[in-house]
CSV table of C-alpha atoms and ligand atoms in Angstrom, one decimal:
chain,number,residue,atom,x,y,z
A,1,MET,CA,90.8,84.7,95.6
A,2,LYS,CA,88.4,81.9,96.2
A,3,ILE,CA,85.0,83.4,97.4
A,4,LEU,CA,83.8,80.0,99.3
A,5,ARG,CA,80.4,79.5,100.8
A,6,THR,CA,80.5,75.8,103.0
A,7,ILE,CA,82.5,74.8,105.8
A,8,PRO,CA,83.9,71.7,104.4
A,9,GLU,CA,85.1,73.6,101.5
A,10,VAL,CA,87.1,76.2,103.9
A,11,ARG,CA,88.5,73.5,106.1
A,12,GLU,CA,89.7,72.1,103.1
A,13,ALA,CA,91.8,75.1,102.0
A,14,VAL,CA,93.1,76.2,104.8
A,15,GLY,CA,94.1,72.7,105.8
A,16,GLU,CA,96.3,72.6,102.3
A,17,ALA,CA,97.9,75.4,103.8
A,18,ARG,CA,98.6,74.3,106.9
A,19,ALA,CA,100.1,71.0,105.6
A,20,LYS,CA,103.0,73.1,103.9
A,21,GLN,CA,103.3,75.0,107.3
A,22,ARG,CA,101.6,78.0,106.1
A,23,THR,CA,100.5,80.6,108.8
A,24,VAL,CA,96.7,81.3,108.2
A,25,GLY,CA,95.2,84.4,109.5
A,26,LEU,CA,91.5,85.3,110.0
A,27,VAL,CA,89.6,88.6,109.5
A,28,PRO,CA,85.9,88.5,110.7
A,29,THR,CA,83.8,90.7,109.1
A,30,MET,CA,80.1,91.3,108.2
A,31,GLY,CA,81.2,92.9,104.6
A,32,ALA,CA,80.3,96.7,104.1
A,33,PHE,CA,83.7,97.4,103.8
A,34,HIS,CA,85.8,100.8,104.9
A,35,GLU,CA,89.6,101.5,104.9
A,36,GLY,CA,89.2,100.1,108.7
A,37,HIS,CA,88.4,96.6,106.8
A,38,LEU,CA,91.2,97.0,104.8
A,39,SER,CA,93.8,97.8,107.2
A,40,LEU,CA,92.8,94.5,109.1
A,41,MET,CA,93.3,92.7,105.6
A,42,ARG,CA,96.6,94.6,104.9
A,43,ARG,CA,98.0,93.8,108.5
A,44,ALA,CA,96.5,90.2,108.3
A,45,ARG,CA,98.3,90.4,104.7
A,46,GLN,CA,101.9,91.1,106.0
A,47,GLU,CA,102.2,89.1,108.4
A,48,ASN,CA,100.4,85.5,107.4
A,49,ASP,CA,100.5,83.0,104.4
A,50,LEU,CA,97.3,82.4,103.7
A,51,VAL,CA,94.7,85.2,105.0
A,52,VAL,CA,91.1,84.5,105.0
A,53,VAL,CA,88.2,87.0,105.7
A,54,SER,CA,85.0,85.5,106.7
A,55,LEU,CA,81.7,87.9,105.7
A,56,PHE,CA,78.8,87.1,107.5
A,57,VAL,CA,76.2,89.4,108.9
A,58,ASN,CA,75.5,87.3,112.2
A,59,PRO,CA,72.1,87.4,112.9
A,60,THR,CA,72.4,86.3,116.0
A,61,GLN,CA,74.1,89.6,117.1
A,62,PHE,CA,71.3,92.0,116.2
A,63,ALA,CA,68.2,92.7,118.7
A,64,PRO,CA,64.8,92.4,116.8
A,65,ASN,CA,64.9,96.1,117.1
A,66,GLU,CA,67.9,96.8,115.4
A,67,ASP,CA,69.4,96.4,111.8
A,68,LEU,CA,69.7,93.2,110.5
A,69,SER,CA,67.5,93.8,107.8
A,70,THR,CA,68.9,97.0,106.3
A,71,TYR,CA,72.7,96.4,107.6
A,72,PRO,CA,74.4,97.3,104.5
A,73,ARG,CA,75.4,94.5,101.7
A,74,ASP,CA,77.4,94.7,98.5
A,75,GLU,CA,79.0,91.0,98.2
A,76,ALA,CA,80.2,92.0,94.9
A,77,ARG,CA,82.0,95.3,96.3
A,78,ASP,CA,83.4,93.9,99.4
A,79,ALA,CA,85.0,90.6,96.8
A,80,ALA,CA,87.0,93.3,94.5
A,81,GLN,CA,88.3,95.2,97.2
A,82,ALA,CA,89.1,92.2,99.2
A,83,GLU,CA,90.5,90.4,96.3
A,84,ALA,CA,92.8,93.8,95.9
A,85,GLU,CA,94.1,93.8,99.1
A,86,GLY,CA,95.2,90.2,98.5
A,87,VAL,CA,92.8,88.3,100.2
A,88,ASP,CA,93.3,84.4,99.5
A,89,ILE,CA,90.1,83.4,100.9
A,90,LEU,CA,86.5,84.8,100.8
A,91,PHE,CA,84.3,82.8,103.2
A,92,ALA,CA,80.6,83.8,102.6
A,93,PRO,CA,78.1,81.9,104.1
A,94,ALA,CA,74.5,81.3,103.6
A,95,PRO,CA,73.0,81.5,107.7
A,96,ASP,CA,71.8,78.1,107.3
A,97,GLU,CA,75.2,76.7,106.9
A,98,VAL,CA,76.7,78.8,109.8
A,99,TYR,CA,73.3,78.1,112.2
A,100,PRO,CA,71.7,74.9,111.0
A,101,HIS,CA,68.5,73.1,112.3
A,102,GLY,CA,68.7,72.6,115.8
A,103,PHE,CA,71.7,75.0,116.5
A,104,ALA,CA,71.9,75.2,120.4
A,105,THR,CA,75.2,76.4,121.8
A,106,SER,CA,76.1,79.9,122.8
A,107,ILE,CA,78.5,81.2,124.4
A,108,HIS,CA,78.2,84.2,127.1
A,109,VAL,CA,81.4,85.8,128.6
A,110,ALA,CA,80.1,87.0,132.0
A,111,GLY,CA,81.2,90.2,133.7
A,112,ILE,CA,82.5,92.2,130.9
A,113,THR,CA,79.4,92.0,128.7
A,114,ASP,CA,77.2,93.6,131.7
A,115,VAL,CA,78.4,97.3,130.4
A,116,LEU,CA,78.7,99.5,127.6
A,117,ASP,CA,77.2,97.9,124.5
A,118,GLY,CA,76.1,94.8,126.6
A,119,ALA,CA,73.8,97.0,128.6
A,120,SER,CA,72.9,99.2,125.4
A,121,ARG,CA,72.2,96.7,123.2
A,122,GLY,CA,71.1,93.9,125.4
A,123,ALA,CA,73.4,90.4,126.4
A,124,HIS,CA,72.3,88.7,123.3
A,125,HIS,CA,75.0,91.1,121.7
A,126,PHE,CA,78.2,89.8,122.8
A,127,ASP,CA,76.7,86.2,122.9
A,128,GLY,CA,76.2,86.2,119.2
A,129,VAL,CA,79.6,87.8,118.8
A,130,ALA,CA,81.3,85.2,121.2
A,131,THR,CA,79.5,81.9,119.7
A,132,VAL,CA,80.2,83.4,115.9
A,133,VAL,CA,83.9,84.3,116.3
A,134,THR,CA,84.4,80.9,118.0
A,135,LYS,CA,82.5,79.2,115.9
A,136,LEU,CA,84.8,80.9,113.0
A,137,PHE,CA,87.9,80.2,115.1
A,138,GLY,CA,87.0,76.0,114.7
A,139,ILE,CA,86.8,76.3,110.9
A,140,VAL,CA,89.3,78.3,109.9
A,141,ARG,CA,91.9,77.6,113.0
A,142,PRO,CA,93.4,80.5,111.8
A,143,ASP,CA,97.2,81.5,113.5
A,144,VAL,CA,95.7,85.3,114.0
A,145,ALA,CA,92.8,86.9,114.1
A,146,TYR,CA,92.5,90.7,113.7
A,147,PHE,CA,90.0,92.7,115.3
A,148,GLY,CA,89.2,96.6,115.1
A,149,GLN,CA,89.8,99.0,118.4
A,150,LYS,CA,86.6,100.7,117.6
A,151,ASP,CA,84.6,97.8,119.0
A,152,ALA,CA,87.2,97.9,122.1
A,153,GLN,CA,84.5,95.6,124.3
A,154,GLN,CA,84.4,93.3,121.6
A,155,VAL,CA,88.0,93.2,121.8
A,156,LEU,CA,88.5,92.4,125.0
A,157,VAL,CA,85.5,89.7,125.4
A,158,VAL,CA,87.5,88.1,122.2
A,159,ARG,CA,90.1,88.5,124.3
A,160,ARG,CA,88.3,86.3,127.2
A,161,VAL,CA,86.7,83.6,125.6
A,162,VAL,CA,90.4,82.8,124.0
A,163,ARG,CA,91.4,82.3,127.2
A,164,ASP,CA,88.5,81.1,129.1
A,165,LEU,CA,88.4,77.8,126.6
A,166,ASP,CA,92.4,77.8,125.7
A,167,LEU,CA,91.6,78.6,122.1
A,168,ASP,CA,94.6,78.2,120.3
A,169,VAL,CA,94.6,82.0,118.5
A,170,ARG,CA,96.4,85.2,119.0
A,171,ILE,CA,94.5,88.5,118.7
A,172,GLU,CA,95.5,91.5,117.0
A,173,ALA,CA,93.6,94.3,117.9
A,174,CYS,CA,94.5,97.0,115.3
A,175,PRO,CA,93.7,101.0,115.4
A,176,ILE,CA,90.7,102.8,114.4
A,177,VAL,CA,90.7,104.5,111.3
A,178,ARG,CA,89.2,107.7,111.0
A,179,GLU,CA,87.9,110.2,108.2
A,180,VAL,CA,89.9,113.0,107.8
A,181,ASP,CA,87.6,114.9,110.4
A,182,GLY,CA,88.1,112.0,112.8
A,183,LEU,CA,84.7,110.5,112.4
A,184,ALA,CA,85.8,106.6,112.9
A,185,MET,CA,85.0,104.4,110.1
A,186,SER,CA,82.0,102.1,110.4
A,187,SER,CA,79.8,100.5,107.9
A,188,ARG,CA,77.0,102.5,109.7
A,189,ASN,CA,77.9,105.2,108.6
A,190,VAL,CA,76.0,105.3,105.3
A,191,TYR,CA,72.9,105.5,107.6
A,192,LEU,CA,73.7,109.3,107.8
A,193,ASP,CA,72.5,111.9,106.1
A,194,PRO,CA,74.7,115.1,105.3
A,195,ALA,CA,73.3,117.2,108.8
A,196,ALA,CA,74.0,113.9,111.0
A,197,ARG,CA,77.3,112.8,109.3
A,198,GLN,CA,78.3,117.0,110.4
A,199,GLN,CA,76.5,115.9,113.7
A,200,ALA,CA,78.4,112.5,114.0
A,201,THR,CA,81.9,114.8,114.0
A,202,ALA,CA,80.9,115.2,117.5
A,203,LEU,CA,81.8,111.8,119.0
A,204,ASN,CA,85.7,112.2,118.4
A,205,ARG,CA,85.5,115.6,119.2
A,206,ALA,CA,84.2,114.7,122.3
A,207,LEU,CA,87.0,111.9,122.8
A,208,ASP,CA,89.4,114.6,121.6
A,209,ALA,CA,88.5,117.2,124.7
A,210,ALA,CA,88.7,114.1,127.1
A,211,GLN,CA,92.6,113.3,126.0
A,212,ALA,CA,93.2,116.6,125.8
A,213,LEU,CA,92.2,117.1,129.5
A,214,HIS,CA,94.0,113.6,130.5
A,215,ASP,CA,96.9,114.3,128.2
A,216,GLY,CA,97.4,118.0,130.2
A,217,GLY,CA,97.4,115.8,133.3
A,218,GLU,CA,93.8,116.0,134.5
A,219,ARG,CA,93.1,112.7,136.1
A,220,ASP,CA,90.1,112.7,137.8
A,221,ALA,CA,87.4,110.6,135.6
A,222,GLY,CA,84.3,112.7,136.7
A,223,SER,CA,85.6,116.2,135.6
A,224,ILE,CA,87.0,113.9,132.0
A,225,ARG,CA,84.0,112.7,131.6
A,226,ILE,CA,82.1,116.3,132.0
A,227,ALA,CA,84.6,117.9,129.4
A,228,ALA,CA,83.8,115.6,126.7
A,229,LEU,CA,79.6,115.5,127.2
A,230,LYS,CA,79.9,119.8,127.1
A,231,VAL,CA,80.9,118.8,123.8
A,232,PHE,CA,77.8,116.3,122.7
A,233,LYS,CA,75.6,119.0,124.4
A,234,ASP,CA,76.6,121.5,122.6
A,235,ALA,CA,76.5,119.0,119.7
A,236,GLY,CA,72.6,118.5,120.4
A,237,ILE,CA,73.4,115.0,120.6
A,238,HIS,CA,72.0,113.0,123.9
A,239,PRO,CA,75.0,109.8,124.1
A,240,GLU,CA,73.5,106.4,125.4
A,241,TYR,CA,76.6,105.9,127.3
A,242,LEU,CA,79.6,107.3,127.9
A,243,GLU,CA,81.5,106.4,130.0
A,244,LEU,CA,85.1,106.1,131.7
A,245,ARG,CA,86.5,102.5,132.5
A,246,ASP,CA,89.5,100.0,133.3
A,247,ALA,CA,90.7,99.2,129.7
A,248,GLU,CA,91.2,95.6,131.0
A,249,THR,CA,88.2,95.1,133.3
A,250,LEU,CA,86.0,97.7,132.5
A,251,GLU,CA,85.3,98.3,136.0
A,252,PRO,CA,84.3,101.5,136.9
A,253,VAL,CA,87.1,104.3,137.6
A,254,ALA,CA,87.7,107.6,139.8
A,255,ASP,CA,90.9,108.6,138.4
A,256,THR,CA,92.7,107.8,135.1
A,257,THR,CA,96.0,107.0,136.4
A,258,ARG,CA,95.6,103.3,134.7
A,259,ASP,CA,94.9,102.9,131.5
A,260,THR,CA,91.2,103.7,130.7
A,261,LEU,CA,88.4,103.3,127.8
A,262,ILE,CA,86.6,106.1,127.5
A,263,ALA,CA,83.6,105.2,125.8
A,264,VAL,CA,80.8,105.9,123.5
A,265,ALA,CA,77.6,105.2,122.1
A,266,ALA,CA,75.2,107.7,120.4
A,267,ARG,CA,72.5,107.4,118.0
A,268,VAL,CA,72.7,110.1,115.3
A,269,GLY,CA,70.2,110.9,112.9
A,270,ALA,CA,69.0,107.3,111.6
A,271,ALA,CA,72.6,105.3,113.1
A,272,ARG,CA,73.6,104.6,116.1
A,273,LEU,CA,77.6,104.9,116.1
A,274,ILE,CA,80.1,104.0,118.7
A,275,ASP,CA,83.7,104.7,119.5
A,276,ASN,CA,86.4,105.4,122.6
A,277,HIS,CA,90.0,106.8,122.9
A,278,LEU,CA,92.2,104.6,125.4
A,279,LEU,CA,93.5,107.5,128.0
A,280,LYS,CA,97.1,105.9,128.6
A,281,GLY,CA,97.4,105.7,132.1
A,282,ASP,CA,100.6,106.9,134.7
A,283,ALA,CA,102.5,103.5,135.1
B,301,PAF,O1,83.0,93.1,114.6
B,301,PAF,C1,82.2,92.8,113.3
B,301,PAF,O2,82.0,93.1,112.5
B,301,PAF,C2,81.5,91.4,113.9
B,301,PAF,O3,81.0,91.7,115.7
B,301,PAF,C3,82.3,90.5,113.7
B,301,PAF,C4,83.8,90.1,115.0
B,301,PAF,C5,82.5,90.2,112.6
B,301,PAF,C6,80.8,89.3,114.0
B,301,PAF,O4,80.0,89.2,113.7
């Protein structure tokens, strides 16, 4: 596996593969790999000739009060894990390679970024994501890019950018990978002390409660939400948001007859965690 730091190096390496008609898969990441990231790399490895993983803790998607400076970073460990998954290129640029002096462009997706994490973290968050992901697509020019469904809203934002800007890349969303007790894997789980780690299981338990009601035939979004909120109350957690929204448009829903995303964000101990389930509609 090659570790590359500059855009021209990546262009050259990918260009050589393209010249031989090889397919290119990209896994965009911010490092601190866990099984979720590795599952994306495995999928990319199965489906492409050349696999590129980007490792870049993107400053523009963090608000000033967020955890940019403390975000877990261990490039040597990440590189070893990526290599073990058969990744061909790890693109790990410095911030000024991605955002050189005078950088002035930002991509804003309207509408779907106003709610959930967009409302909770601020508009800059998805602008930062959309901008850096579009840059990565421009640098690597992958055939396919792989994202985790844990960031369900991010997947919708990226799909919208690709559609609206006619970018020639296929987006694959891969299933959430969970710990044995159901906690969704996240680089931020390292912030949890043992008590908070235990408390954090409430996120998936609440979503499971919602899922069980839906699977049992309940379709009223309000009743499903109340059942999930009860799990949080019992766990002593006050979610930042817990919402049921149309899985495509993120419009609020009154019932779950169409595919519905139930999404949650909550502060647990020192971590801000998110999770979601897809409630399959009747159609
Ligand atoms: O999901 C992430 O890790 C990041 O938001 C991404 C897609 C790599 C963009 O910085």
